[in-house]
Amino acid sequence: MIDLLQRVEKSIQNRRLLKRGQAVLVGVSGGLDSMTLLHTLHELSSRHRWKLTVAHFNHQLRGRNSDADEELVRRTAAAMRLPFAAGRQT
């Protein structure tokens, strides 16, 4: 995991993607890739003082599974004490 954190941090710095203290909206679907992104940015955020907000959009394409993804992302954001914003297909 440390290698992943170091590689992501170096890539962000080399590409100048995020500035120290920047607000960052992290789009999280609930899938493995976006959950890994959220955990990685959260781990690095204290060092760089990033202000993360978690965003999720429920397209309601998979019924209960879509609702379960939204709930997973909501609970993860709460456990990390991060603001959470959600939208839904109407």
GROMACS .gro file of N, CA and C in nm:
model
  270
    1MET      N    1   0.082  -0.120   0.000
    1MET     CA    2   0.000   0.000   0.000
    1MET      C    3   0.086   0.125   0.000
    2ILE      N    4   0.197   0.120   0.072
    2ILE     CA    5   0.285   0.237   0.078
    2ILE      C    6   0.336   0.272  -0.061
    3ASP      N    7   0.369   0.171  -0.140
    3ASP     CA    8   0.417   0.196  -0.275
    3ASP      C    9   0.310   0.267  -0.358
    4LEU      N   10   0.186   0.224  -0.346
    4LEU     CA   11   0.076   0.289  -0.417
    4LEU      C   12   0.063   0.434  -0.373
    5LEU      N   13   0.064   0.459  -0.243
    5LEU     CA   14   0.054   0.596  -0.193
    5LEU      C   15   0.166   0.684  -0.246
    6GLN      N   16   0.286   0.632  -0.242
    6GLN     CA   17   0.400   0.710  -0.291
    6GLN      C   18   0.389   0.738  -0.440
    7ARG      N   19   0.346   0.639  -0.517
    7ARG     CA   20   0.334   0.658  -0.662
    7ARG      C   21   0.225   0.760  -0.696
    8VAL      N   22   0.113   0.751  -0.627
    8VAL     CA   23   0.004   0.847  -0.652
    8VAL      C   24   0.047   0.987  -0.611
    9GLU      N   25   0.107   1.000  -0.494
    9GLU     CA   26   0.153   1.130  -0.446
    9GLU      C   27   0.254   1.192  -0.543
   10LYS      N   28   0.348   1.113  -0.589
   10LYS     CA   29   0.450   1.163  -0.682
   10LYS      C   30   0.386   1.205  -0.814
   11SER      N   31   0.291   1.127  -0.862
   11SER     CA   32   0.224   1.160  -0.988
   11SER      C   33   0.145   1.291  -0.975
   12ILE      N   34   0.076   1.308  -0.863
   12ILE     CA   35   0.001   1.433  -0.840
   12ILE      C   36   0.096   1.552  -0.835
   13GLN      N   37   0.208   1.535  -0.767
   13GLN     CA   38   0.305   1.644  -0.756
   13GLN      C   39   0.371   1.674  -0.890
   14ASN      N   40   0.415   1.571  -0.961
   14ASN     CA   41   0.483   1.591  -1.089
   14ASN      C   42   0.393   1.657  -1.193
   15ARG      N   43   0.266   1.624  -1.190
   15ARG     CA   44   0.171   1.680  -1.287
   15ARG      C   45   0.104   1.807  -1.236
   16ARG      N   46   0.137   1.844  -1.111
   16ARG     CA   47   0.079   1.963  -1.048
   16ARG      C   48  -0.073   1.961  -1.054
   17LEU      N   49  -0.129   1.847  -1.018
   17LEU     CA   50  -0.274   1.828  -1.024
   17LEU      C   51  -0.348   1.897  -0.910
   18LEU      N   52  -0.290   1.892  -0.791
   18LEU     CA   53  -0.355   1.950  -0.674
   18LEU      C   54  -0.257   2.037  -0.597
   19LYS      N   55  -0.307   2.150  -0.549
   19LYS     CA   56  -0.226   2.240  -0.469
   19LYS      C   57  -0.249   2.212  -0.321
   20ARG      N   58  -0.155   2.250  -0.240
   20ARG     CA   59  -0.168   2.236  -0.095
   20ARG      C   60  -0.289   2.316  -0.049
   21GLY      N   61  -0.374   2.252   0.032
   21GLY     CA   62  -0.491   2.318   0.086
   21GLY      C   63  -0.610   2.327  -0.008
   22GLN      N   64  -0.600   2.268  -0.124
   22GLN     CA   65  -0.705   2.277  -0.225
   22GLN      C   66  -0.829   2.196  -0.186
   23ALA      N   67  -0.945   2.246  -0.223
   23ALA     CA   68  -1.070   2.169  -0.210
   23ALA      C   69  -1.077   2.072  -0.327
   24VAL      N   70  -1.113   1.947  -0.297
   24VAL     CA   71  -1.116   1.842  -0.398
   24VAL      C   72  -1.248   1.767  -0.389
   25LEU      N   73  -1.323   1.764  -0.499
   25LEU     CA   74  -1.445   1.686  -0.507
   25LEU      C   75  -1.409   1.551  -0.567
   26VAL      N   76  -1.432   1.443  -0.492
   26VAL     CA   77  -1.395   1.309  -0.534
   26VAL      C   78  -1.522   1.235  -0.574
   27GLY      N   79  -1.537   1.206  -0.704
   27GLY     CA   80  -1.651   1.130  -0.752
   27GLY      C   81  -1.630   0.982  -0.722
   28VAL      N   82  -1.723   0.924  -0.647
   28VAL     CA   83  -1.708   0.785  -0.602
   28VAL      C   84  -1.833   0.706  -0.639
   29SER      N   85  -1.815   0.602  -0.720
   29SER     CA   86  -1.927   0.519  -0.764
   29SER      C   87  -1.961   0.410  -0.664
   30GLY      N   88  -1.863   0.370  -0.586
   30GLY     CA   89  -1.879   0.256  -0.496
   30GLY      C   90  -1.806   0.134  -0.547
   31GLY      N   91  -1.753   0.143  -0.669
   31GLY     CA   92  -1.673   0.034  -0.726
   31GLY      C   93  -1.532   0.034  -0.668
   32LEU      N   94  -1.460  -0.073  -0.696
   32LEU     CA   95  -1.326  -0.090  -0.640
   32LEU      C   96  -1.233   0.025  -0.676
   33ASP      N   97  -1.233   0.069  -0.802
   33ASP     CA   98  -1.139   0.173  -0.843
   33ASP      C   99  -1.165   0.306  -0.775
   34SER      N  100  -1.291   0.348  -0.769
   34SER     CA  101  -1.318   0.478  -0.706
   34SER      C  102  -1.305   0.472  -0.554
   35MET      N  103  -1.336   0.358  -0.494
   35MET     CA  104  -1.316   0.345  -0.349
   35MET      C  105  -1.167   0.348  -0.315
   36THR      N  106  -1.086   0.287  -0.399
   36THR     CA  107  -0.940   0.291  -0.380
   36THR      C  108  -0.890   0.434  -0.395
   37LEU      N  109  -0.941   0.506  -0.494
   37LEU     CA  110  -0.904   0.647  -0.513
   37LEU      C  111  -0.939   0.727  -0.388
   38LEU      N  112  -1.060   0.709  -0.335
   38LEU     CA  113  -1.102   0.783  -0.216
   38LEU      C  114  -1.010   0.752  -0.097
   39HIS      N  115  -0.984   0.626  -0.073
   39HIS     CA  116  -0.897   0.589   0.040
   39HIS      C  117  -0.756   0.645   0.023
   40THR      N  118  -0.706   0.643  -0.099
   40THR     CA  119  -0.571   0.695  -0.126
   40THR      C  120  -0.566   0.845  -0.104
   41LEU      N  121  -0.661   0.919  -0.160
   41LEU     CA  122  -0.661   1.064  -0.142
   41LEU      C  123  -0.684   1.101   0.005
   42HIS      N  124  -0.767   1.025   0.073
   42HIS     CA  125  -0.790   1.052   0.215
   42HIS      C  126  -0.662   1.032   0.295
   43GLU      N  127  -0.590   0.927   0.264
   43GLU     CA  128  -0.463   0.900   0.334
   43GLU      C  129  -0.361   1.012   0.311
   44LEU      N  130  -0.360   1.068   0.191
   44LEU     CA  131  -0.264   1.173   0.157
   44LEU      C  132  -0.313   1.314   0.197
   45SER      N  133  -0.441   1.328   0.223
   45SER     CA  134  -0.499   1.462   0.240
   45SER      C  135  -0.445   1.537   0.361
   46SER      N  136  -0.418   1.470   0.470
   46SER     CA  137  -0.370   1.543   0.588
   46SER      C  138  -0.232   1.603   0.564
   47ARG      N  139  -0.150   1.531   0.491
   47ARG     CA  140  -0.015   1.580   0.461
   47ARG      C  141  -0.019   1.704   0.371
   48HIS      N  142  -0.118   1.708   0.282
   48HIS     CA  143  -0.126   1.817   0.184
   48HIS      C  144  -0.239   1.915   0.215
   49ARG      N  145  -0.310   1.887   0.324
   49ARG     CA  146  -0.421   1.972   0.369
   49ARG      C  147  -0.531   1.988   0.264
   50TRP      N  148  -0.551   1.883   0.185
   50TRP     CA  149  -0.662   1.885   0.090
   50TRP      C  150  -0.793   1.875   0.166
   51LYS      N  151  -0.892   1.945   0.117
   51LYS     CA  152  -1.025   1.944   0.178
   51LYS      C  153  -1.116   1.860   0.087
   52LEU      N  154  -1.128   1.733   0.119
   52LEU     CA  155  -1.202   1.640   0.035
   52LEU      C  156  -1.352   1.647   0.063
   53THR      N  157  -1.429   1.637  -0.045
   53THR     CA  158  -1.573   1.616  -0.038
   53THR      C  159  -1.603   1.497  -0.128
   54VAL      N  160  -1.685   1.407  -0.079
   54VAL     CA  161  -1.720   1.286  -0.154
   54VAL      C  162  -1.852   1.310  -0.228
   55ALA      N  163  -1.854   1.279  -0.359
   55ALA     CA  164  -1.974   1.296  -0.440
   55ALA      C  165  -2.012   1.161  -0.502
   56HIS      N  166  -2.143   1.136  -0.503
   56HIS     CA  167  -2.194   1.012  -0.563
   56HIS      C  168  -2.321   1.046  -0.639
   57PHE      N  169  -2.338   0.985  -0.757
   57PHE     CA  170  -2.463   1.001  -0.832
   57PHE      C  171  -2.523   0.863  -0.855
   58ASN      N  172  -2.644   0.845  -0.808
   58ASN     CA  173  -2.715   0.718  -0.821
   58ASN      C  174  -2.803   0.725  -0.945
   59HIS      N  175  -2.761   0.656  -1.051
   59HIS     CA  176  -2.838   0.655  -1.176
   59HIS      C  177  -2.958   0.561  -1.169
   60GLN      N  178  -2.967   0.482  -1.063
   60GLN     CA  179  -3.076   0.388  -1.038
   60GLN      C  180  -3.095   0.289  -1.153
   61LEU      N  181  -2.984   0.246  -1.211
   61LEU     CA  182  -2.990   0.152  -1.324
   61LEU      C  183  -2.992   0.007  -1.278
   62ARG      N  184  -2.949  -0.017  -1.154
   62ARG     CA  185  -2.938  -0.156  -1.106
   62ARG      C  186  -3.022  -0.180  -0.982
   63GLY      N  187  -3.129  -0.104  -0.965
   63GLY     CA  188  -3.221  -0.126  -0.853
   63GLY      C  189  -3.154  -0.119  -0.717
   64ARG      N  190  -3.173  -0.226  -0.639
   64ARG     CA  191  -3.119  -0.229  -0.503
   64ARG      C  192  -2.967  -0.220  -0.501
   65ASN      N  193  -2.902  -0.274  -0.603
   65ASN     CA  194  -2.755  -0.266  -0.607
   65ASN      C  195  -2.708  -0.121  -0.619
   66SER      N  196  -2.780  -0.041  -0.695
   66SER     CA  197  -2.745   0.102  -0.706
   66SER      C  198  -2.763   0.172  -0.571
   67ASP      N  199  -2.871   0.139  -0.503
   67ASP     CA  200  -2.897   0.197  -0.370
   67ASP      C  201  -2.791   0.152  -0.270
   68ALA      N  202  -2.748   0.026  -0.281
   68ALA     CA  203  -2.644  -0.026  -0.191
   68ALA      C  204  -2.511   0.045  -0.214
   69ASP      N  205  -2.479   0.074  -0.341
   69ASP     CA  206  -2.356   0.149  -0.370
   69ASP      C  207  -2.362   0.287  -0.306
   70GLU      N  208  -2.475   0.354  -0.320
   70GLU     CA  209  -2.490   0.487  -0.261
   70GLU      C  210  -2.472   0.481  -0.109
   71GLU      N  211  -2.533   0.383  -0.046
   71GLU     CA  212  -2.522   0.369   0.099
   71GLU      C  213  -2.378   0.338   0.141
   72LEU      N  214  -2.308   0.255   0.065
   72LEU     CA  215  -2.168   0.225   0.094
   72LEU      C  216  -2.083   0.351   0.089
   73VAL      N  217  -2.101   0.431  -0.015
   73VAL     CA  218  -2.023   0.554  -0.030
   73VAL      C  219  -2.059   0.652   0.082
   74ARG      N  220  -2.187   0.662   0.114
   74ARG     CA  221  -2.232   0.752   0.222
   74ARG      C  222  -2.168   0.711   0.356
   75ARG      N  223  -2.172   0.582   0.387
   75ARG     CA  224  -2.115   0.534   0.513
   75ARG      C  225  -1.964   0.550   0.518
   76THR      N  226  -1.898   0.528   0.405
   76THR     CA  227  -1.753   0.544   0.399
   76THR      C  228  -1.714   0.689   0.422
   77ALA      N  229  -1.785   0.781   0.359
   77ALA     CA  230  -1.758   0.924   0.379
   77ALA      C  231  -1.779   0.962   0.526
   78ALA      N  232  -1.886   0.911   0.586
   78ALA     CA  233  -1.913   0.941   0.727
   78ALA      C  234  -1.801   0.886   0.816
   79ALA      N  235  -1.756   0.764   0.788
   79ALA     CA  236  -1.649   0.705   0.868
   79ALA      C  237  -1.519   0.785   0.857
   80MET      N  238  -1.498   0.846   0.740
   80MET     CA  239  -1.379   0.928   0.718
   80MET      C  240  -1.401   1.072   0.763
   81ARG      N  241  -1.521   1.101   0.810
   81ARG     CA  242  -1.560   1.236   0.852
   81ARG      C  243  -1.543   1.338   0.740
   82LEU      N  244  -1.589   1.298   0.622
   82LEU     CA  245  -1.581   1.384   0.504
   82LEU      C  246  -1.722   1.426   0.463
   83PRO      N  247  -1.736   1.548   0.411
   83PRO     CA  248  -1.866   1.590   0.359
   83PRO      C  249  -1.907   1.498   0.244
   84PHE      N  250  -2.039   1.479   0.229
   84PHE     CA  251  -2.093   1.388   0.127
   84PHE      C  252  -2.203   1.459   0.052
   85ALA      N  253  -2.200   1.448  -0.080
   85ALA     CA  254  -2.306   1.503  -0.165
   85ALA      C  255  -2.353   1.392  -0.258
   86ALA      N  256  -2.485   1.380  -0.272
   86ALA     CA  257  -2.541   1.275  -0.358
   86ALA      C  258  -2.648   1.333  -0.448
   87GLY      N  259  -2.661   1.272  -0.563
   87GLY     CA  260  -2.768   1.305  -0.657
   87GLY      C  261  -2.831   1.176  -0.704
   88ARG      N  262  -2.954   1.187  -0.755
   88ARG     CA  263  -3.028   1.069  -0.802
   88ARG      C  264  -3.097   1.099  -0.933
   89GLN      N  265  -3.104   0.998  -1.017
   89GLN     CA  266  -3.181   1.006  -1.140
   89GLN      C  267  -3.328   1.010  -1.102
   90THR      N  268  -3.402   1.100  -1.162
   90THR     CA  269  -3.545   1.107  -1.130
   90THR      C  270  -3.630   1.056  -1.244
   0.00000   0.00000   0.00000
